[in-house]
CSV table of C-alpha atoms and ligand atoms in Angstrom, one decimal:
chain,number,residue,atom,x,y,z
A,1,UNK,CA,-6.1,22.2,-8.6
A,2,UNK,CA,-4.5,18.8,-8.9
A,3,UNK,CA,-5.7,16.0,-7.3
A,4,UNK,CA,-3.6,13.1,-7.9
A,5,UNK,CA,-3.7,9.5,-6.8
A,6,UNK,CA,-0.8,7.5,-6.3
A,7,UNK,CA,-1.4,3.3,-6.1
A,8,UNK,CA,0.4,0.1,-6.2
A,9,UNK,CA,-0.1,-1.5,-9.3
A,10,UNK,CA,0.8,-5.4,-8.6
A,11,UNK,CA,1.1,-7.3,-4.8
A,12,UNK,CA,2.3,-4.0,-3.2
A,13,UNK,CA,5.9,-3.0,-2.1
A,14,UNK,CA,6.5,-1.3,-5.5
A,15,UNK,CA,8.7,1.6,-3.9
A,16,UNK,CA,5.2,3.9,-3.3
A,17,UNK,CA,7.2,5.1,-0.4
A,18,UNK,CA,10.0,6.7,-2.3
A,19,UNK,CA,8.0,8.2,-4.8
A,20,UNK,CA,5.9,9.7,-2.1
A,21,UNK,CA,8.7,10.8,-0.6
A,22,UNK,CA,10.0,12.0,-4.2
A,23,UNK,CA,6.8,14.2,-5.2
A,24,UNK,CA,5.8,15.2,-1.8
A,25,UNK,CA,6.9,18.7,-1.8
A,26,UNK,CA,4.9,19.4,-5.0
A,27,UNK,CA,1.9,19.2,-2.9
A,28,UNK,CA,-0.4,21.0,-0.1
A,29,UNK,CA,-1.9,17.7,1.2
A,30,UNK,CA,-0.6,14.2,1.6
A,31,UNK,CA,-3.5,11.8,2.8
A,32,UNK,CA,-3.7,7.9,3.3
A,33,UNK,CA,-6.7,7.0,2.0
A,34,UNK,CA,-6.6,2.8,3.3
A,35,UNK,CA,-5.0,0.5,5.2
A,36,UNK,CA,-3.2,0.8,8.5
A,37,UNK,CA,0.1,0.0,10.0
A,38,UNK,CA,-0.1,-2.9,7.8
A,39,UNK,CA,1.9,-1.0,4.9
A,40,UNK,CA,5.2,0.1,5.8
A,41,UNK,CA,7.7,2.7,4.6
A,42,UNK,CA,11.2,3.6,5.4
A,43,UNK,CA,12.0,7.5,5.6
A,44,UNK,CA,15.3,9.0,5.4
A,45,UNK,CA,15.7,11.8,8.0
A,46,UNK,CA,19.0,13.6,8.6
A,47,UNK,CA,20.9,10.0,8.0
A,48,UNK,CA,18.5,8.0,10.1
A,49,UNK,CA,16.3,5.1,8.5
A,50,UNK,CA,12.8,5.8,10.1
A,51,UNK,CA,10.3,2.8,9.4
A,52,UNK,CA,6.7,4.5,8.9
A,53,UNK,CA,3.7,2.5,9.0
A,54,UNK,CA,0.8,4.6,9.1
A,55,UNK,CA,1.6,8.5,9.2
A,56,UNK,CA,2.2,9.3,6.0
A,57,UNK,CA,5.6,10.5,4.8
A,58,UNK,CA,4.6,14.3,3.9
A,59,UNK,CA,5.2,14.6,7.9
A,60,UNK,CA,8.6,15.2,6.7
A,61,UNK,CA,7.8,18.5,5.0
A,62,UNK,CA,6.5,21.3,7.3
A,63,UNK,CA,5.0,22.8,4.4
A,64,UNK,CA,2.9,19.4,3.8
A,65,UNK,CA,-0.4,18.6,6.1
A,66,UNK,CA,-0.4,15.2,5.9
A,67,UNK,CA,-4.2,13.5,6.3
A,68,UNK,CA,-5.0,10.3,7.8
A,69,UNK,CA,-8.3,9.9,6.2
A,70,UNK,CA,-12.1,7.9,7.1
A,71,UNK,CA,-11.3,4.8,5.2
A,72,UNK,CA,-8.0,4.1,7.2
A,73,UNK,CA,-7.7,1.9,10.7
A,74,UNK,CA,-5.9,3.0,13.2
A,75,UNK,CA,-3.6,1.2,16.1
A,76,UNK,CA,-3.5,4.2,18.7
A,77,UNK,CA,-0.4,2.7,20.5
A,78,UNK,CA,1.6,2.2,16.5
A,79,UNK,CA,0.0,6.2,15.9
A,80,UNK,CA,1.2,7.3,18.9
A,81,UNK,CA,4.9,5.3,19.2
A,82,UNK,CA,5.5,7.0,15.4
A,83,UNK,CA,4.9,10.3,16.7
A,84,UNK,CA,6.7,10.0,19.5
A,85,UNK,CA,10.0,8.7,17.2
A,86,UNK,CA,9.1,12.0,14.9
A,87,UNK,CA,9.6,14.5,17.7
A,88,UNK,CA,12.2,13.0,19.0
A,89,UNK,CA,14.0,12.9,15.8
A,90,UNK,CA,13.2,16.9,15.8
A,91,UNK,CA,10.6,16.7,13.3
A,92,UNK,CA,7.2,18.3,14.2
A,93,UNK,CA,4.2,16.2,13.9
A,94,UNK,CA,1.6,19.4,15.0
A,95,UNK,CA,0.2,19.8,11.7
A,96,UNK,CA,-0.9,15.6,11.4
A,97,UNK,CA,-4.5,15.5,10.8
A,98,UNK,CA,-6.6,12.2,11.7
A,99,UNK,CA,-10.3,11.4,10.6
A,100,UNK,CA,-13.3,11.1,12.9
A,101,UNK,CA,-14.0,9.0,10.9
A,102,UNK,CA,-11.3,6.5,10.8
A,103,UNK,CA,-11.9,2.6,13.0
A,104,UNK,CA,-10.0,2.2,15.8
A,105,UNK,CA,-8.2,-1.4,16.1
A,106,UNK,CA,-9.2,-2.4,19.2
A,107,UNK,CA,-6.8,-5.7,21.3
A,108,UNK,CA,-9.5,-8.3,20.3
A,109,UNK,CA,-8.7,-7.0,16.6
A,110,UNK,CA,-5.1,-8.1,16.5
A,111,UNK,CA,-6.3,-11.5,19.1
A,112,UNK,CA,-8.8,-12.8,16.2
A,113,UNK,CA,-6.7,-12.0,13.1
A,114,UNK,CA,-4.2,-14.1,14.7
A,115,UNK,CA,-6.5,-17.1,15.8
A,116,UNK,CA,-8.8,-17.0,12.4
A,117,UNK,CA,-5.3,-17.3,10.8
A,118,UNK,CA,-4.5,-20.6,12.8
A,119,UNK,CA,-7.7,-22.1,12.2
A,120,UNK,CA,-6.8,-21.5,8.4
A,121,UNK,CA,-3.9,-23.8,8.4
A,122,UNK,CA,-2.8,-24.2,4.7
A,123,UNK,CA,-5.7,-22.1,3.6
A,124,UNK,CA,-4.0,-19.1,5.7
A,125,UNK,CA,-4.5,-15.3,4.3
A,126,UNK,CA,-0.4,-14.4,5.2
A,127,UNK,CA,-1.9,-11.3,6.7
A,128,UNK,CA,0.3,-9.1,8.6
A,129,UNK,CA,-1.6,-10.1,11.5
A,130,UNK,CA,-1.9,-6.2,13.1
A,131,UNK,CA,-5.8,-6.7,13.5
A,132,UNK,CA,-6.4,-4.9,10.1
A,133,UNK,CA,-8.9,-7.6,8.7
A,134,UNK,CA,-11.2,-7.8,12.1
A,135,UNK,CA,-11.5,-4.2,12.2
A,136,UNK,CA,-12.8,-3.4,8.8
A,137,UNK,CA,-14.8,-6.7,9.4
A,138,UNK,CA,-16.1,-4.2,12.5
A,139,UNK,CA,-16.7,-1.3,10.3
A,140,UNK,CA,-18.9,-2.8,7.6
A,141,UNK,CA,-20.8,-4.9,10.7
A,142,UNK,CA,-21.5,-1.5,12.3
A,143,UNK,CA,-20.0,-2.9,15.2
A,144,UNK,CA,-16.9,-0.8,15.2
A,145,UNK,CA,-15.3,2.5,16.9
A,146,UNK,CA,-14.2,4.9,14.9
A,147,UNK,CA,-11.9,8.0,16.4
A,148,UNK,CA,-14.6,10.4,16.8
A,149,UNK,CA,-16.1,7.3,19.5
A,150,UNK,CA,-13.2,7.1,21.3
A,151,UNK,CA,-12.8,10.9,21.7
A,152,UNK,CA,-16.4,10.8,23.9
A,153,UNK,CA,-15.9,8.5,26.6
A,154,UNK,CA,-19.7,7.8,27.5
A,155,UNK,CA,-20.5,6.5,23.9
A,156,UNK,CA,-17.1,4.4,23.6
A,157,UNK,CA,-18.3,2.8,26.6
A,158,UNK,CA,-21.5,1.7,25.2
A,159,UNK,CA,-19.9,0.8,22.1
A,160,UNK,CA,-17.0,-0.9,23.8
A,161,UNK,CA,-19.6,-3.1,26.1
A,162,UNK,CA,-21.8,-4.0,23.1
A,163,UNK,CA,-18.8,-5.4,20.7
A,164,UNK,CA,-17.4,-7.3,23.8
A,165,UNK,CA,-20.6,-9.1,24.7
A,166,UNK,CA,-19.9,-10.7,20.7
A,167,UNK,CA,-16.1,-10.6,20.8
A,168,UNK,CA,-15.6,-12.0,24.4
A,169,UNK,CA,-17.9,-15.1,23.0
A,170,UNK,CA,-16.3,-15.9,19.9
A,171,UNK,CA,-12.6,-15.0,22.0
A,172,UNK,CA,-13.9,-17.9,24.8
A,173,UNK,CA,-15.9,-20.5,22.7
A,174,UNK,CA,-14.4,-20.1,19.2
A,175,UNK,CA,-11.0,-19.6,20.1
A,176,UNK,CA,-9.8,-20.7,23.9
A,177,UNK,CA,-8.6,-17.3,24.4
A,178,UNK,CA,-8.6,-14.7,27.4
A,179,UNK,CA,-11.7,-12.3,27.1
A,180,UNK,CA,-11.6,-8.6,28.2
A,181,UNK,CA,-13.9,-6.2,30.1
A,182,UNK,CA,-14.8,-2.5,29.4
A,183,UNK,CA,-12.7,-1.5,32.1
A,184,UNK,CA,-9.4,-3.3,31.0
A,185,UNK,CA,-9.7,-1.9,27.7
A,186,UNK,CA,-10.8,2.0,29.0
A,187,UNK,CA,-7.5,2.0,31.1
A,188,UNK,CA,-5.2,1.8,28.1
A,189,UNK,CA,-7.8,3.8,25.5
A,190,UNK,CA,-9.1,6.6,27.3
A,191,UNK,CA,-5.5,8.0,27.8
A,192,UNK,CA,-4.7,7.3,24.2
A,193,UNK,CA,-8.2,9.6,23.4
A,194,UNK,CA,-6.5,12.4,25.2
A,195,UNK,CA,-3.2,12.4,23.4
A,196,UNK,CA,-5.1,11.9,20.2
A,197,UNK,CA,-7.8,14.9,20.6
A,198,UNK,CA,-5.9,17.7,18.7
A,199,UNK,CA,-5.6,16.1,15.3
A,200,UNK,CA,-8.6,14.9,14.8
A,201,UNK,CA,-10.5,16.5,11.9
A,202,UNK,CA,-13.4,15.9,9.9
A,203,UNK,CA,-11.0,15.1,6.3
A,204,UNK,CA,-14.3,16.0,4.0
A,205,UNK,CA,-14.6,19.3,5.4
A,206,UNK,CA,-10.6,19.8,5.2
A,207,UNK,CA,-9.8,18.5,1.7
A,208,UNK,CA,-12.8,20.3,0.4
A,209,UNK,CA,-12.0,22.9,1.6
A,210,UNK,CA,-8.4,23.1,0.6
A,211,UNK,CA,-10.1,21.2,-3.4
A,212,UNK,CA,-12.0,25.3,-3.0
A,213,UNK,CA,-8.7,26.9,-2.2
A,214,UNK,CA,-6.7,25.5,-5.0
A,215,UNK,CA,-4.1,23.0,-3.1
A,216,UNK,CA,-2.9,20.2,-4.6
A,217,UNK,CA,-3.5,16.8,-2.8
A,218,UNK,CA,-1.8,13.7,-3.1
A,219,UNK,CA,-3.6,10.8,-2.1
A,220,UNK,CA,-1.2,7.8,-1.0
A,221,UNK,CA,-2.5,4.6,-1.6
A,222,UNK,CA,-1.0,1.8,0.4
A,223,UNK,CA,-0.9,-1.9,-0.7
A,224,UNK,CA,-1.8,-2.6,-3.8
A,225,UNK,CA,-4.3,-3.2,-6.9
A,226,UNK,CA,-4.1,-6.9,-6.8
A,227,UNK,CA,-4.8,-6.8,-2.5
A,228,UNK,CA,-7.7,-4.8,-3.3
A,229,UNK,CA,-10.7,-5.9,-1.6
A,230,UNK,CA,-12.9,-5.5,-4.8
A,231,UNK,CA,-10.6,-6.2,-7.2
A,232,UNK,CA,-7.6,-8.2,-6.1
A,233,UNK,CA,-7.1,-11.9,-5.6
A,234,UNK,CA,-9.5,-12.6,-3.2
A,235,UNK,CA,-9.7,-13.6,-0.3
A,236,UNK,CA,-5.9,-13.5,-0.8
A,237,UNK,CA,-6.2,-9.6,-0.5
A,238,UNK,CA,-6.2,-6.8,2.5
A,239,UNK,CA,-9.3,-5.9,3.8
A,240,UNK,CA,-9.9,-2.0,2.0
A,241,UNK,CA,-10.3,-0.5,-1.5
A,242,UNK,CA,-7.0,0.0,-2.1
A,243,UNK,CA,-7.7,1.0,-5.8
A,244,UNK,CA,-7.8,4.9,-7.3
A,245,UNK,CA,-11.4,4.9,-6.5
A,246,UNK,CA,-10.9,3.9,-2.7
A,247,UNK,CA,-9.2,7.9,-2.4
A,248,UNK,CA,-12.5,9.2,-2.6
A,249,UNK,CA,-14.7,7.0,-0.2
A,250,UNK,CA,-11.2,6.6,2.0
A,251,UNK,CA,-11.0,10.7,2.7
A,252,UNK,CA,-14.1,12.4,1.6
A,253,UNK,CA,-14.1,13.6,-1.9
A,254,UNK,CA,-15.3,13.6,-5.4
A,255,UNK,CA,-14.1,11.9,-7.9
A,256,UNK,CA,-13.7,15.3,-9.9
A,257,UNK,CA,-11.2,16.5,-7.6
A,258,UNK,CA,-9.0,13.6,-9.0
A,259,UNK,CA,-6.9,14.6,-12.3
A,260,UNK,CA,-4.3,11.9,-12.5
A,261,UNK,CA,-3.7,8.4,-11.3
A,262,UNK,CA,0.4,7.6,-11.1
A,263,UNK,CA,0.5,3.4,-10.8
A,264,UNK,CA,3.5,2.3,-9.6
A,265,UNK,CA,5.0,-0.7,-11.0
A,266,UNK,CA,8.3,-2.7,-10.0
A,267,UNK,CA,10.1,-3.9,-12.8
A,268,UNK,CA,9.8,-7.5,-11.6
A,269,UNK,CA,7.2,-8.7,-9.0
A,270,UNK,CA,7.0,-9.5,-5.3
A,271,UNK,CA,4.2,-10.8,-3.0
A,272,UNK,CA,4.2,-11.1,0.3
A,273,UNK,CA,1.6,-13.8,2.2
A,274,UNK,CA,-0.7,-16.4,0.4
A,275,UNK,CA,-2.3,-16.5,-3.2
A,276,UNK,CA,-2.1,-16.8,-7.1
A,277,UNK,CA,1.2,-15.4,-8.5
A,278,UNK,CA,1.0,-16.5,-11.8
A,279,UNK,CA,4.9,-15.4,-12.7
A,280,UNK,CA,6.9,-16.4,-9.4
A,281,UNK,CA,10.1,-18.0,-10.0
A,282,UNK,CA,11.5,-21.0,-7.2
A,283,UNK,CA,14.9,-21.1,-9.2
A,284,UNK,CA,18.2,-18.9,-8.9
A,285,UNK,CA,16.7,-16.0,-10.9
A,286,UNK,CA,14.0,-15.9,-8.1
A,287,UNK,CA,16.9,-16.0,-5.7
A,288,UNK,CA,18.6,-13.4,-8.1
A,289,UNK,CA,16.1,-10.7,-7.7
A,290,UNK,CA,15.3,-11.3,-3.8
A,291,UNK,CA,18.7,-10.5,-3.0
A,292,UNK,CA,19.7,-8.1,-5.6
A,293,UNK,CA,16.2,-5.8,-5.0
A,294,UNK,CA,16.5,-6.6,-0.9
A,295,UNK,CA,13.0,-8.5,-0.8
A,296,UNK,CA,11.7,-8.5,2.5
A,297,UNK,CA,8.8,-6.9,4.1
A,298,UNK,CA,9.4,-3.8,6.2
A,299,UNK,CA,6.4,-4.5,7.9
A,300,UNK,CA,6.6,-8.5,9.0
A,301,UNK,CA,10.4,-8.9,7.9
A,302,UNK,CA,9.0,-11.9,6.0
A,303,UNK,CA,11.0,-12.7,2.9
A,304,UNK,CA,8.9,-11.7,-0.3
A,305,UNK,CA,8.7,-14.2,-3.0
A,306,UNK,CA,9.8,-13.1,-6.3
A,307,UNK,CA,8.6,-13.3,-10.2
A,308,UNK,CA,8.7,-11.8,-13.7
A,309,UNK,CA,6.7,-8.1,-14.6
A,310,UNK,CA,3.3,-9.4,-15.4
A,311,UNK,CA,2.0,-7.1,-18.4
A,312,UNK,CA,-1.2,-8.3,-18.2
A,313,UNK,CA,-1.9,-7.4,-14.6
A,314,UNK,CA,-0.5,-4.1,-15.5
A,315,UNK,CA,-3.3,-3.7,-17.9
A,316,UNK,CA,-6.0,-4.8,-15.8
A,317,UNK,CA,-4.5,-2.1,-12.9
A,318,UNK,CA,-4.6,0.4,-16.1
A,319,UNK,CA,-8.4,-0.2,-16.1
A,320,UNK,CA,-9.5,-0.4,-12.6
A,321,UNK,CA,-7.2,2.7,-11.5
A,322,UNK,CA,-7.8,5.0,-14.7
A,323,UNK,CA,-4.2,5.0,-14.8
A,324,UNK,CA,-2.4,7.9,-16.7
A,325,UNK,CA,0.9,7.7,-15.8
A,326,UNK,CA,2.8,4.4,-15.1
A,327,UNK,CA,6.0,4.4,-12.8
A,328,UNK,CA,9.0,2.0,-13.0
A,329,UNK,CA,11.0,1.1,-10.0
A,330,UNK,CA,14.0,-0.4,-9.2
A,331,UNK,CA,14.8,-1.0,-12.8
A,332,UNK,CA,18.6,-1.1,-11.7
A,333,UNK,CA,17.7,-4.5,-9.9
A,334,UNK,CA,17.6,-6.3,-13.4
A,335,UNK,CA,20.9,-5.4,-14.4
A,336,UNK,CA,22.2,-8.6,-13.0
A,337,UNK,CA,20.6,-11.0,-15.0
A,338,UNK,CA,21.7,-12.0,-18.6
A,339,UNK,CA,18.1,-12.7,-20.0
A,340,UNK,CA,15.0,-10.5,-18.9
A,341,UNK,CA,11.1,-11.6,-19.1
A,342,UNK,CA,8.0,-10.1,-19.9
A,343,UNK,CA,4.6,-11.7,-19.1
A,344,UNK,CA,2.4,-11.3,-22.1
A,345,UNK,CA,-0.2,-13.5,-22.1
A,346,UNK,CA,-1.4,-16.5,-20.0
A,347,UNK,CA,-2.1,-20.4,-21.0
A,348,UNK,CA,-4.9,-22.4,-19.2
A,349,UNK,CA,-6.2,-25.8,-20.4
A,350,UNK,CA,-4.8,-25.0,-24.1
A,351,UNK,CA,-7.0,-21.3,-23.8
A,352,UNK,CA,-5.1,-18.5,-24.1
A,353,UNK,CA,-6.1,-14.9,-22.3
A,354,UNK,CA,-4.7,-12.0,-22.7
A,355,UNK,CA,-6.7,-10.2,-19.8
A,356,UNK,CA,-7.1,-10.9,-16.2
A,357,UNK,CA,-9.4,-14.5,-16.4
A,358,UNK,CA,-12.6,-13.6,-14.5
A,359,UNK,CA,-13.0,-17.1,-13.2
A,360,UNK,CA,-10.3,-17.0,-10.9
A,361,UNK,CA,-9.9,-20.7,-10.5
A,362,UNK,CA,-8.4,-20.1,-14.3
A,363,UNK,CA,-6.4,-17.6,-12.7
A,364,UNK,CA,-4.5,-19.9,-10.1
A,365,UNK,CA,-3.8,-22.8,-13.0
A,366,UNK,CA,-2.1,-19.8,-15.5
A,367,UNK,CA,0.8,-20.8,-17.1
A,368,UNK,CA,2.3,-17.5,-17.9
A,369,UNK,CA,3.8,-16.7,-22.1
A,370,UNK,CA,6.8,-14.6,-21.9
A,371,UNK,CA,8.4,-12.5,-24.0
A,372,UNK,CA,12.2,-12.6,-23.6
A,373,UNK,CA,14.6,-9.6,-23.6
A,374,UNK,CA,18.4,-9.9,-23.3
A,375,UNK,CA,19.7,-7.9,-20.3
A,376,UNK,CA,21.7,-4.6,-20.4
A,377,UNK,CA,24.3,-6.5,-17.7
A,378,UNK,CA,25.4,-2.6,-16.6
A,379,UNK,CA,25.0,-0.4,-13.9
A,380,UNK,CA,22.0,2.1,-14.4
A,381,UNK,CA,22.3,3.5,-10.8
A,382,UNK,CA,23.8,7.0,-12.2
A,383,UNK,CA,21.2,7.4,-15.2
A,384,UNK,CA,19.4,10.9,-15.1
A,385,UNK,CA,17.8,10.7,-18.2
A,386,UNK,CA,15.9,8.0,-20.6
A,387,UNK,CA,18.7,8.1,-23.0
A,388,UNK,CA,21.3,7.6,-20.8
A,389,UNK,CA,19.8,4.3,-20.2
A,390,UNK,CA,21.7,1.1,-22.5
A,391,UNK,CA,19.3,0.5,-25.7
A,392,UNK,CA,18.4,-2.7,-24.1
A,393,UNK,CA,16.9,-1.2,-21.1
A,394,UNK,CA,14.8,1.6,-23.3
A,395,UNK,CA,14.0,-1.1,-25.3
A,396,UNK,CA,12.3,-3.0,-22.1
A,397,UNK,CA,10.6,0.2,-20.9
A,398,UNK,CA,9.0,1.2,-24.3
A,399,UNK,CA,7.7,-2.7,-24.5
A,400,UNK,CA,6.2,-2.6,-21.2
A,401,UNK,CA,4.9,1.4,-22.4
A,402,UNK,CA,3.2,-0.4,-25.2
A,403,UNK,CA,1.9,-3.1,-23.5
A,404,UNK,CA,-0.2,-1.1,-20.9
A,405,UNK,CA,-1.2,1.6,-23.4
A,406,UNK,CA,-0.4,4.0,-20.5
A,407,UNK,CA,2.8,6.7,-20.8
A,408,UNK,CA,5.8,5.7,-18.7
A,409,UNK,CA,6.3,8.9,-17.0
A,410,UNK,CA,9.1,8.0,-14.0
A,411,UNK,CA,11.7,5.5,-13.9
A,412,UNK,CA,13.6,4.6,-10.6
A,413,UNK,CA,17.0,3.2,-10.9
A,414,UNK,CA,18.2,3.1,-7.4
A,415,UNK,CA,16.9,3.5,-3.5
A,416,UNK,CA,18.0,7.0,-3.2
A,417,UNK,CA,15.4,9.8,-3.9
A,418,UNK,CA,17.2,11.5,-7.0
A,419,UNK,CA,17.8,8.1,-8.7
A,420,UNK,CA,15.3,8.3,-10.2
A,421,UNK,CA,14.3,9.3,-14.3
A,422,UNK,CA,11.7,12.6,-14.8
A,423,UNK,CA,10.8,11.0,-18.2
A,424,UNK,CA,7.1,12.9,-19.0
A,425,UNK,CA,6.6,14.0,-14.8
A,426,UNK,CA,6.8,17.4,-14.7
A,427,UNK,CA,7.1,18.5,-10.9
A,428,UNK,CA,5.3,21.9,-9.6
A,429,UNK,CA,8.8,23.8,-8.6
B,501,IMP,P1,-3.7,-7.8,6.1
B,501,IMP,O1,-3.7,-6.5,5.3
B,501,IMP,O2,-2.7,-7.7,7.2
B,501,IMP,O3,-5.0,-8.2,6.4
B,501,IMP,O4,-3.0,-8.9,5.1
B,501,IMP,C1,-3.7,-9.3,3.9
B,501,IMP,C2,-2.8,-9.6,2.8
B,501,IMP,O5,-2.3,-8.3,2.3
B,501,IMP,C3,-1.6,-10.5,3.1
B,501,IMP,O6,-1.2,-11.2,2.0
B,501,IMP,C4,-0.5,-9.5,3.4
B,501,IMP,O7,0.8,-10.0,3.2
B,501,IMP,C5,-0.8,-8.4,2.3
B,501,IMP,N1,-0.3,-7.1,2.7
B,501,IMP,C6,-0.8,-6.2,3.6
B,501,IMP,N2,-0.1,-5.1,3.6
B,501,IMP,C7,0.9,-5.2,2.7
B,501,IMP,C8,1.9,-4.3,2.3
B,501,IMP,O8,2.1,-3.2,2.7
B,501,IMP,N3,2.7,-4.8,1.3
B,501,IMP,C9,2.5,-6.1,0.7
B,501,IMP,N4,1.5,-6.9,1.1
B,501,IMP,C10,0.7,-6.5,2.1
């Protein structure tokens, strides 16, 4: 029975989607683990670009049962609006499954990530401002409602009343904003309770179950290693575990039903919102590999900013994930530039560290060392196969191989699904 995990490696928006999307149809199960409409992908149905933000993209597959698991946050209205834009592009959404588990981002939510933002000024988070942040805030306060609270209406009224008494306050006195009453908020939620109601599941009791009946499960992480709660940049991260480990607290397993942990990497790096980037470029090259690789967020449309492949936070992703396969994306993105660096090392106050500085003060002042390769200046797009590659690129992909000390198993070298090199990823069918 596999179990495999599939996470970002860097700042997010390494092209998970794709190889999602990609490897799907290998599996039984495809369940979000984190996160919430936060993380964006964009499906290709029948010719039609569908943007994705919280359903996961096994909903494609009517052979898949995709899982929207306990350690996920849900906007009903964003759930709902993506199902409705499923069935309407003919593709059955019957066999979704949601948690019981799961928080519910309630209006307040998306009201205070907004206004704690403001108050930030310079300091700001960047975050995507969907009310992500104040509803996991909710969760660990034990002040939250999860789906199984909305589904009974006397308890979510109970609930609903004791969270406003706090949230109306802070909304009033903190932040000058409107306030909201139990009523207001039952109007709009109670009917999305009834349309919800048939997918909700318990996920332990379902992935277990299908961990006893040998199915394979592909748990999709969204964001990223360095936005990880516990091990990311903080507080310049997301507001959930998106690391390996989070698949297991996020949907309700072991960690023996995990075999394999696939990181994805891009072959440069992006970041959307605040924070240490210790590799971004402000010069043309930047500009080069914005434009070439299409940098901007699916979710915010915000224009990522842009920096050399970081080897050493590769490394640290290896060790916090358990990586044991690495995948390369958008390779083909390079091919424009005539000289290609590799982050190998940092500098700080004459010190030199070759791992991820625990003081992260350090971390913020790191002058990165590169390595430099020249480019292979040639179109990749229509590569199938490692040696089909120009030495130069091979040469790059091996470095980066040896650098993290963990197999390169997949290399993308275009947006479509079959650009994409099988190198050591050997698919179920
Ligand atoms: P939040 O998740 O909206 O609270 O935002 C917190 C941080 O995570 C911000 O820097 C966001 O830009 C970043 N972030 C959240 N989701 C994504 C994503 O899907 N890709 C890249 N960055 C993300």
């Amino acid at each position: 029975m596999p179990g495999i995990v599939l996470v970002g490696t860097q700042w997010g928006d390494e092209g998970k989607g794709k190889i999602t999307d990609l490897i799907a149809q290998d599996f039984d199960y495809v369940v979000r683990y984190q996160g919430g409409n936060n993380a964006g992908h964009t499906v290709v149905h029948g010719g039609h670009k569908l943007g994705l933000h919280l359903i996961p993209s096994g909903i494609l597959y009517p052979t898949i049962t995709p899982v929207i698991g306990n350690g996920c946050v849900i906007d009903c209205k964003v759930l709902l609006g993506e199902i409705e834009t499923l069935e309407s592009e003919g593709i059955a959404t019957g066999q979704l499954r949601i948690s019981n588990n799961a928080h519910v981002i309630m209006p307040y939510h998306l009201d205070l990530d907004g206004a704690s933002e403001r108050r930030l000024g310079n300091n700001l988070i960047g975050t995507t401002r969907r009310g992500i942040g104040p509803c996991y805030q909710d969760k660990a306060s034990r002040m939250g409602i999860r789906v199984q609270d909305l589904l009974d209406e006397k308890i979510f009224r109970e609930k609903l009343a004791a969270a406003l008494l706090e949230k109306n306050s802070i909304l009033e006195h903190v932040y000058q904003m409107p306030t909201y009453t139990v009523e207001q908020i039952c109007e709009t939620y109670l009917p999305y309770a009834e349309l919800i109601r048939r997918y909700v599941i318990d996920s332990a009791e379902l992935l277990n179950g299908a961990i006893s009946d040998s199915k394979w499960i592909l748990f999709e992480g969204a964001q990223a290693t360095q936005l990880d709660i516990d091990h990311g940049t903080y507080p310049f991260v997301t507001s959930s575990s998106c690391t390996a480990g989070g698949a297991c607290t996020g949907s309700g397993v072991g960690p023996t039903a995990i075999n394999r942990v696939l990181g994805i990497a891009k072959a440069y790096i992006t970041r959307v919102g605040s924070g240490p980037f210790p590799t971004e470029l402000s010069d043309e090259v930047g500009e080069t590999l914005g434009r070439e690789g299409h940098e901007v967020g699916v979710t915010t449309g915000r224009a990522r900013r842009c920096g050399w492949y970081d080897a050493v936070i590769i490394r640290y992703a290896a060790e916090v994930n358990g990586l044991t396969d690495l995948c390369i994306t958008k390779l083909d993105v390079l091919s424009a530039l005539d000289t290609i660096k590799v982050c190998v090392a940092y500098e700080c106050d004459g010190k030199v560290y070759k791992t991820v500085p625990a003081q992260q003060s350090v971390f913020h002042h790191a002058k990165p060392i590169y390595e430099e390769f020249p480019g292979w200046k040639t179109d990749i797009t229509e590569c199938r196969s490692f040696y089909e590659l120009p030495r130069e690129a091979r040469d790059y992909i091996d470095f980066i191989e040896e650098l993290a000390n963990v197999p390169v198993s997949m290399i993308a070298v275009g947006p479509d699904r079959d650009q994409t090199i099988m190198r050591r990823w050997k698919p179920r069918h």
